[in-house]
Tab-separated table of C-alpha atoms in Angstrom:
chain	number	residue	atom	x	y	z
C	1335	MET	CA	147.158	229.373	174.181
C	1336	ILE	CA	148.442	229.839	170.624
C	1337	VAL	CA	148.545	227.004	168.083
C	1338	VAL	CA	151.279	226.929	165.443
C	1339	ALA	CA	150.789	224.807	162.329
C	1340	GLY	CA	153.978	223.496	160.773
C	1341	GLY	CA	155.602	223.896	164.158
C	1342	THR	CA	158.858	222.275	163.052
C	1343	GLY	CA	159.139	224.020	159.649
C	1344	ASN	CA	161.421	226.898	158.663
C	1345	VAL	CA	159.050	229.608	159.873
C	1346	GLY	CA	156.874	227.604	162.273
C	1347	ARG	CA	159.737	226.529	164.532
C	1348	GLU	CA	160.776	230.181	164.837
C	1349	VAL	CA	157.206	231.232	165.649
C	1350	VAL	CA	157.115	228.599	168.396
C	1351	ARG	CA	160.487	229.651	169.806
C	1352	GLN	CA	159.679	233.349	169.845
C	1353	LEU	CA	156.230	232.830	171.391
C	1354	VAL	CA	157.785	230.789	174.195
C	1355	GLU	CA	160.364	233.544	174.726
C	1356	VAL	CA	157.610	236.128	175.312
C	1357	GLY	CA	155.823	233.816	177.768
C	1358	GLU	CA	152.971	232.494	175.634
C	1359	ALA	CA	151.563	228.973	176.004
C	1360	VAL	CA	152.208	227.274	172.660
C	1361	THR	CA	151.003	224.124	170.931
C	1362	ALA	CA	153.105	223.106	167.922
C	1363	LEU	CA	151.253	220.997	165.377
C	1364	THR	CA	153.451	218.358	163.779
C	1365	ARG	CA	153.065	215.004	162.048
C	1366	ASP	CA	155.208	213.135	164.568
C	1367	PRO	CA	155.336	214.654	168.073
C	1368	ALA	CA	157.710	211.908	169.261
C	1369	LYS	CA	160.373	213.149	166.860
C	1370	ALA	CA	159.582	216.862	167.094
C	1371	ARG	CA	162.144	219.091	168.760
C	1372	VAL	CA	160.276	221.994	170.308
C	1373	PRO	CA	161.484	224.462	172.954
C	1374	VAL	CA	160.846	223.814	176.616
C	1375	GLY	CA	157.504	225.434	177.338
C	1376	ALA	CA	155.865	224.332	174.080
C	1377	THR	CA	153.802	221.187	173.534
C	1378	ALA	CA	154.014	219.137	170.336
C	1379	VAL	CA	150.686	217.682	169.198
C	1380	ALA	CA	149.977	215.377	166.246
C	1381	ALA	CA	147.802	216.954	163.574
C	1382	ASP	CA	146.956	216.387	159.924
C	1383	LEU	CA	146.114	219.634	158.143
C	1384	THR	CA	144.743	217.630	155.214
C	1385	GLU	CA	142.028	216.297	157.547
C	1386	PRO	CA	140.518	219.421	159.169
C	1387	SER	CA	137.941	217.416	161.135
C	1388	THR	CA	140.789	215.971	163.232
C	1389	LEU	CA	142.014	219.366	164.426
C	1390	GLY	CA	139.322	220.086	167.019
C	1391	PRO	CA	141.185	218.807	170.113
C	1392	ALA	CA	144.360	220.696	169.196
C	1393	LEU	CA	142.499	223.953	168.565
C	1394	THR	CA	140.186	223.891	171.578
C	1395	GLY	CA	141.125	226.653	173.990
C	1396	ALA	CA	143.340	228.488	171.501
C	1397	SER	CA	142.993	232.247	171.172
C	1398	ALA	CA	145.042	232.470	167.971
C	1399	VAL	CA	146.442	230.171	165.295
C	1400	PHE	CA	149.364	230.451	162.889
C	1401	LEU	CA	148.387	228.647	159.677
C	1402	LEU	CA	149.935	227.781	156.318
C	1403	SER	CA	148.412	228.379	152.879
C	1404	GLY	CA	147.220	225.637	150.572
C	1405	TYR	CA	145.007	223.566	152.865
C	1406	SER	CA	141.239	223.084	152.922
C	1407	PRO	CA	139.189	226.131	153.941
C	1408	ASP	CA	137.414	223.776	156.345
C	1409	ILE	CA	140.315	224.447	158.712
C	1410	PHE	CA	138.883	227.914	159.300
C	1411	ALA	CA	135.462	226.455	160.147
C	1412	GLU	CA	137.119	224.092	162.624
C	1413	ALA	CA	138.994	227.018	164.176
C	1414	GLU	CA	135.784	229.006	164.593
C	1415	LYS	CA	134.047	225.986	166.101
C	1416	ALA	CA	136.890	225.612	168.610
C	1417	GLY	CA	136.561	229.246	169.712
C	1418	VAL	CA	139.660	230.617	167.994
C	1419	ARG	CA	139.486	234.375	167.525
C	1420	ARG	CA	142.469	235.235	165.345
C	1421	VAL	CA	144.413	233.607	162.492
C	1422	VAL	CA	147.785	234.700	161.136
C	1423	LEU	CA	148.256	233.180	157.689
C	1424	LEU	CA	151.637	232.503	156.116
C	1425	SER	CA	150.905	233.440	152.514
C	1426	GLY	CA	153.332	234.862	149.949
C	1427	GLY	CA	154.067	237.745	147.625
C	1428	SER	CA	152.498	235.885	144.718
C	1429	ALA	CA	149.068	236.436	146.307
C	1430	GLU	CA	149.469	240.083	145.336
C	1431	THR	CA	149.678	239.216	141.613
C	1432	GLY	CA	146.033	238.144	141.466
C	1433	ASP	CA	147.083	235.529	138.901
C	1434	ARG	CA	144.843	232.526	139.500
C	1435	GLY	CA	146.271	230.848	136.403
C	1436	ASN	CA	149.555	230.448	138.268
C	1437	ALA	CA	149.376	227.327	140.456
C	1438	VAL	CA	151.373	228.747	143.377
C	1439	ALA	CA	149.658	232.139	143.361
C	1440	ARG	CA	146.260	230.438	143.068
C	1441	TYR	CA	146.504	228.383	146.246
C	1442	MET	CA	147.677	231.400	148.213
C	1443	ILE	CA	144.933	233.652	146.818
C	1444	GLU	CA	142.259	231.032	147.467
C	1445	THR	CA	143.438	230.453	151.035
C	1446	GLU	CA	143.419	234.190	151.734
C	1447	ASP	CA	139.927	234.516	150.220
C	1448	ALA	CA	138.616	231.679	152.392
C	1449	LEU	CA	140.084	233.240	155.529
C	1450	ARG	CA	138.567	236.638	154.750
C	1451	ALA	CA	135.188	234.959	154.197
C	1452	SER	CA	135.334	233.278	157.606
C	1453	GLY	CA	134.265	234.877	160.866
C	1454	LEU	CA	137.867	234.987	162.104
C	1455	ALA	CA	140.058	238.030	162.568
C	1456	TRP	CA	143.018	237.728	160.194
C	1457	THR	CA	146.470	238.948	159.284
C	1458	MET	CA	148.180	237.972	156.014
C	1459	VAL	CA	151.971	237.646	156.171
C	1460	ARG	CA	153.461	237.640	152.653
C	1461	PRO	CA	157.209	236.969	152.681
C	1462	ARG	CA	159.453	236.995	149.659
C	1463	MET	CA	162.195	234.423	148.992
C	1464	PHE	CA	163.614	232.778	152.135
C	1465	MET	CA	167.313	233.107	152.909
C	1466	THR	CA	167.191	229.431	153.817
C	1467	ASN	CA	166.636	228.564	150.142
C	1468	ALA	CA	170.434	228.850	149.899
C	1469	PHE	CA	170.684	225.477	151.665
C	1470	GLN	CA	169.626	223.960	148.323
C	1471	TRP	CA	173.116	224.885	147.117
C	1472	THR	CA	175.000	223.058	149.891
C	1473	ALA	CA	176.409	220.279	147.710
C	1474	GLN	CA	177.417	222.740	144.993
C	1475	ILE	CA	179.041	225.033	147.531
C	1476	LYS	CA	181.167	222.156	148.769
C	1477	ALA	CA	182.272	221.672	145.140
C	1478	GLY	CA	183.006	225.397	144.751
C	1479	VAL	CA	180.616	226.220	141.881
C	1480	VAL	CA	176.922	227.107	142.144
C	1481	ARG	CA	174.756	226.802	139.025
C	1482	ALA	CA	171.351	228.376	139.496
C	1483	PRO	CA	168.786	229.986	137.177
C	1484	TRP	CA	167.474	233.547	136.897
C	1485	SER	CA	170.853	235.226	137.223
C	1486	ASP	CA	169.434	238.707	136.604
C	1487	VAL	CA	166.471	238.440	138.976
C	1488	PRO	CA	166.994	240.185	142.343
C	1489	SER	CA	165.108	239.108	145.450
C	1490	ALA	CA	164.918	240.869	148.807
C	1491	VAL	CA	165.560	237.586	150.611
C	1492	ILE	CA	164.264	237.301	154.165
C	1493	ASP	CA	165.375	235.351	157.232
C	1494	PRO	CA	162.534	233.031	158.387
C	1495	ALA	CA	163.188	234.315	161.919
C	1496	ASP	CA	162.162	237.791	160.766
C	1497	ILE	CA	159.014	236.424	159.125
C	1498	ALA	CA	158.237	234.725	162.426
C	1499	ALA	CA	158.839	237.937	164.376
C	1500	VAL	CA	156.152	239.697	162.322
C	1501	ALA	CA	153.787	236.748	162.741
C	1502	VAL	CA	154.316	236.663	166.511
C	1503	LYS	CA	153.393	240.333	166.861
C	1504	ALA	CA	150.192	239.645	164.929
C	1505	LEU	CA	149.380	236.538	166.976
C	1506	VAL	CA	149.559	238.273	170.338
C	1507	SER	CA	147.909	241.607	169.505
C	1508	ALA	CA	144.691	242.749	167.829
C	1509	GLU	CA	146.631	245.756	166.512
C	1510	HIS	CA	147.542	243.867	163.330
C	1511	GLU	CA	144.137	242.424	162.460
C	1512	GLY	CA	142.951	243.088	158.928
C	1513	ARG	CA	146.474	243.859	157.691
C	1514	GLU	CA	148.342	242.434	154.695
C	1515	TYR	CA	152.075	242.500	155.383
C	1516	PRO	CA	154.689	242.198	152.611
C	1517	VAL	CA	157.807	240.957	154.381
C	1518	THR	CA	161.308	241.336	152.930
C	1519	GLY	CA	164.932	241.510	153.914
C	1520	PRO	CA	166.843	244.819	153.763
C	1521	GLU	CA	168.312	244.471	150.236
C	1522	ALA	CA	167.567	242.859	146.890
C	1523	LEU	CA	170.239	240.362	145.841
C	1524	ARG	CA	170.766	238.375	142.646
C	1525	PRO	CA	171.839	234.713	142.901
C	1526	GLY	CA	175.430	235.657	142.133
C	1527	ASP	CA	175.392	238.220	144.946
C	1528	ARG	CA	174.248	235.590	147.419
C	1529	VAL	CA	176.901	233.130	146.277
C	1530	ARG	CA	179.585	235.813	146.661
C	1531	ILE	CA	178.353	236.682	150.174
C	1532	LEU	CA	178.280	233.015	151.156
C	1533	GLY	CA	181.859	232.663	149.932
C	1534	GLN	CA	182.921	235.554	152.131
C	1535	ALA	CA	181.181	234.016	155.142
C	1536	LEU	CA	182.841	230.673	154.489
C	1537	GLY	CA	186.237	232.148	153.655
C	1538	ARG	CA	186.124	230.460	150.245
C	1539	ASP	CA	186.289	231.550	146.616
C	1540	LEU	CA	182.929	230.401	145.281
C	1541	ARG	CA	181.900	230.823	141.652
C	1542	TYR	CA	178.382	231.401	140.350
C	1543	GLU	CA	177.301	230.155	136.927
C	1544	ALA	CA	173.974	231.107	135.347
C	1545	GLN	CA	171.946	227.974	134.657
C	1546	PRO	CA	170.011	227.964	131.355
C	1547	ASP	CA	166.233	227.865	131.670
C	1548	ASP	CA	165.858	224.528	129.881
C	1549	GLU	CA	168.370	222.852	132.176
C	1550	ALA	CA	166.754	224.361	135.273
C	1551	ARG	CA	163.288	223.306	134.117
C	1552	ALA	CA	164.369	219.701	133.564
C	1553	GLU	CA	165.949	219.615	137.016
C	1554	MET	CA	162.899	221.087	138.715
C	1555	LEU	CA	160.544	218.638	137.006
C	1556	HIS	CA	162.242	215.868	138.990
C	1557	GLN	CA	161.389	217.685	142.226
C	1558	MET	CA	157.843	219.044	141.825
C	1559	PRO	CA	154.706	218.858	139.655
C	1560	ALA	CA	154.867	220.534	136.245
C	1561	GLU	CA	152.271	223.167	137.173
C	1562	TYR	CA	154.508	224.372	139.999
C	1563	VAL	CA	157.552	224.441	137.717
C	1564	ASP	CA	155.521	226.546	135.281
C	1565	ALA	CA	154.519	228.786	138.174
C	1566	PHE	CA	158.118	229.527	139.147
C	1567	PHE	CA	159.087	230.205	135.549
C	1568	GLY	CA	156.132	232.592	135.395
C	1569	PHE	CA	157.446	234.370	138.471
C	1570	TYR	CA	161.070	234.709	137.452
C	1571	SER	CA	161.418	234.185	133.683
C	1572	ASP	CA	158.230	236.037	132.760
C	1573	GLY	CA	158.594	238.533	135.595
C	1574	ILE	CA	155.061	238.422	137.025
C	1575	LEU	CA	156.382	238.469	140.604
C	1576	ASP	CA	158.239	241.426	142.079
C	1577	GLU	CA	160.628	240.267	144.789
C	1578	ALA	CA	163.061	243.157	144.335
C	1579	THR	CA	161.087	245.810	146.207
C	1580	VAL	CA	162.293	246.249	149.780
C	1581	TYR	CA	159.528	246.878	152.319
C	1582	PRO	CA	159.978	248.374	155.810
C	1583	THR	CA	157.501	245.903	157.352
C	1584	VAL	CA	159.873	244.088	159.697
C	1585	THR	CA	161.179	247.342	161.160
C	1586	GLU	CA	157.711	248.883	161.441
C	1587	VAL	CA	156.115	245.843	163.109
C	1588	THR	CA	158.971	244.649	165.324
C	1589	ALA	CA	160.871	247.930	165.955
C	1590	ARG	CA	164.124	246.398	164.719
C	1591	PRO	CA	165.635	245.989	161.248
C	1592	PRO	CA	165.576	242.659	159.405
C	1593	ARG	CA	168.738	240.579	159.290
C	1594	THR	CA	171.045	241.001	156.305
C	1595	PHE	CA	171.952	238.024	154.162
C	1596	ALA	CA	175.589	238.550	155.138
C	1597	ASP	CA	174.732	238.210	158.845
C	1598	TRP	CA	172.568	235.182	158.153
C	1599	ALA	CA	175.374	233.564	156.129
C	1600	VAL	CA	177.873	234.034	158.954
C	1601	ALA	CA	175.442	232.632	161.528
C	1602	ASN	CA	174.726	229.575	159.357
C	1603	ALA	CA	178.190	228.991	157.876
C	1604	GLY	CA	178.592	225.706	159.749
C	1605	ARG	CA	175.597	224.230	157.953
C	1606	PHE	CA	177.374	224.583	154.595
C	1607	GLN	CA	180.531	222.755	155.704
């Protein structure tokens, strides 16, 4: 049995779906199992990752666990106690910066360090920007103009399904233990490139406008703590995070190429209507 934390999230739901497809028994951890939509063959179980001591029943009998960064390292102790052998951690490219002064990088680095210090076999999966971040633009796309910051910063955006495909390979095989996997899409795209591609998928003439840093910062401060806003400005305005480099990880691990943003946009066009 394999346990998937965040089983209804962007990546977690794909991990659950793909594990079921290859015949694995799957438990999806979620806050509200009654409302969770999981594939036939998977079981939704209530769990609170902020309270590791409550996880024992869900982890008992599991051979491997897919976990998210940013939670107490006590989760790893609970996993060991339950007999789990292997953990695949959803981390991020910022862990590679080593910058513990950056709030986002810090929680990823500290989670990775805690996992390495445990007695569990591990694989770190470090994706770059998700293609699904484009859903943040839905209202603007309906209006025809997208204003977004960091116009000159390219990112090799990745489909969460491709992140999940790498994670699934690591969950079911010891071959990937002790590996740190940077996971990217097949091309680095600036925000304007993604808006143009979305317009083509939607059959609409969309316009991209570069959003000034001060305006973007004020907007973001309404959505997240200041230390996280500072972290993202460190990544993209100060350039401490490289998301432009394209890595062959998806192809090497899964034996198929990652999805392009154009293909993802076509497949998800209905969600922008």
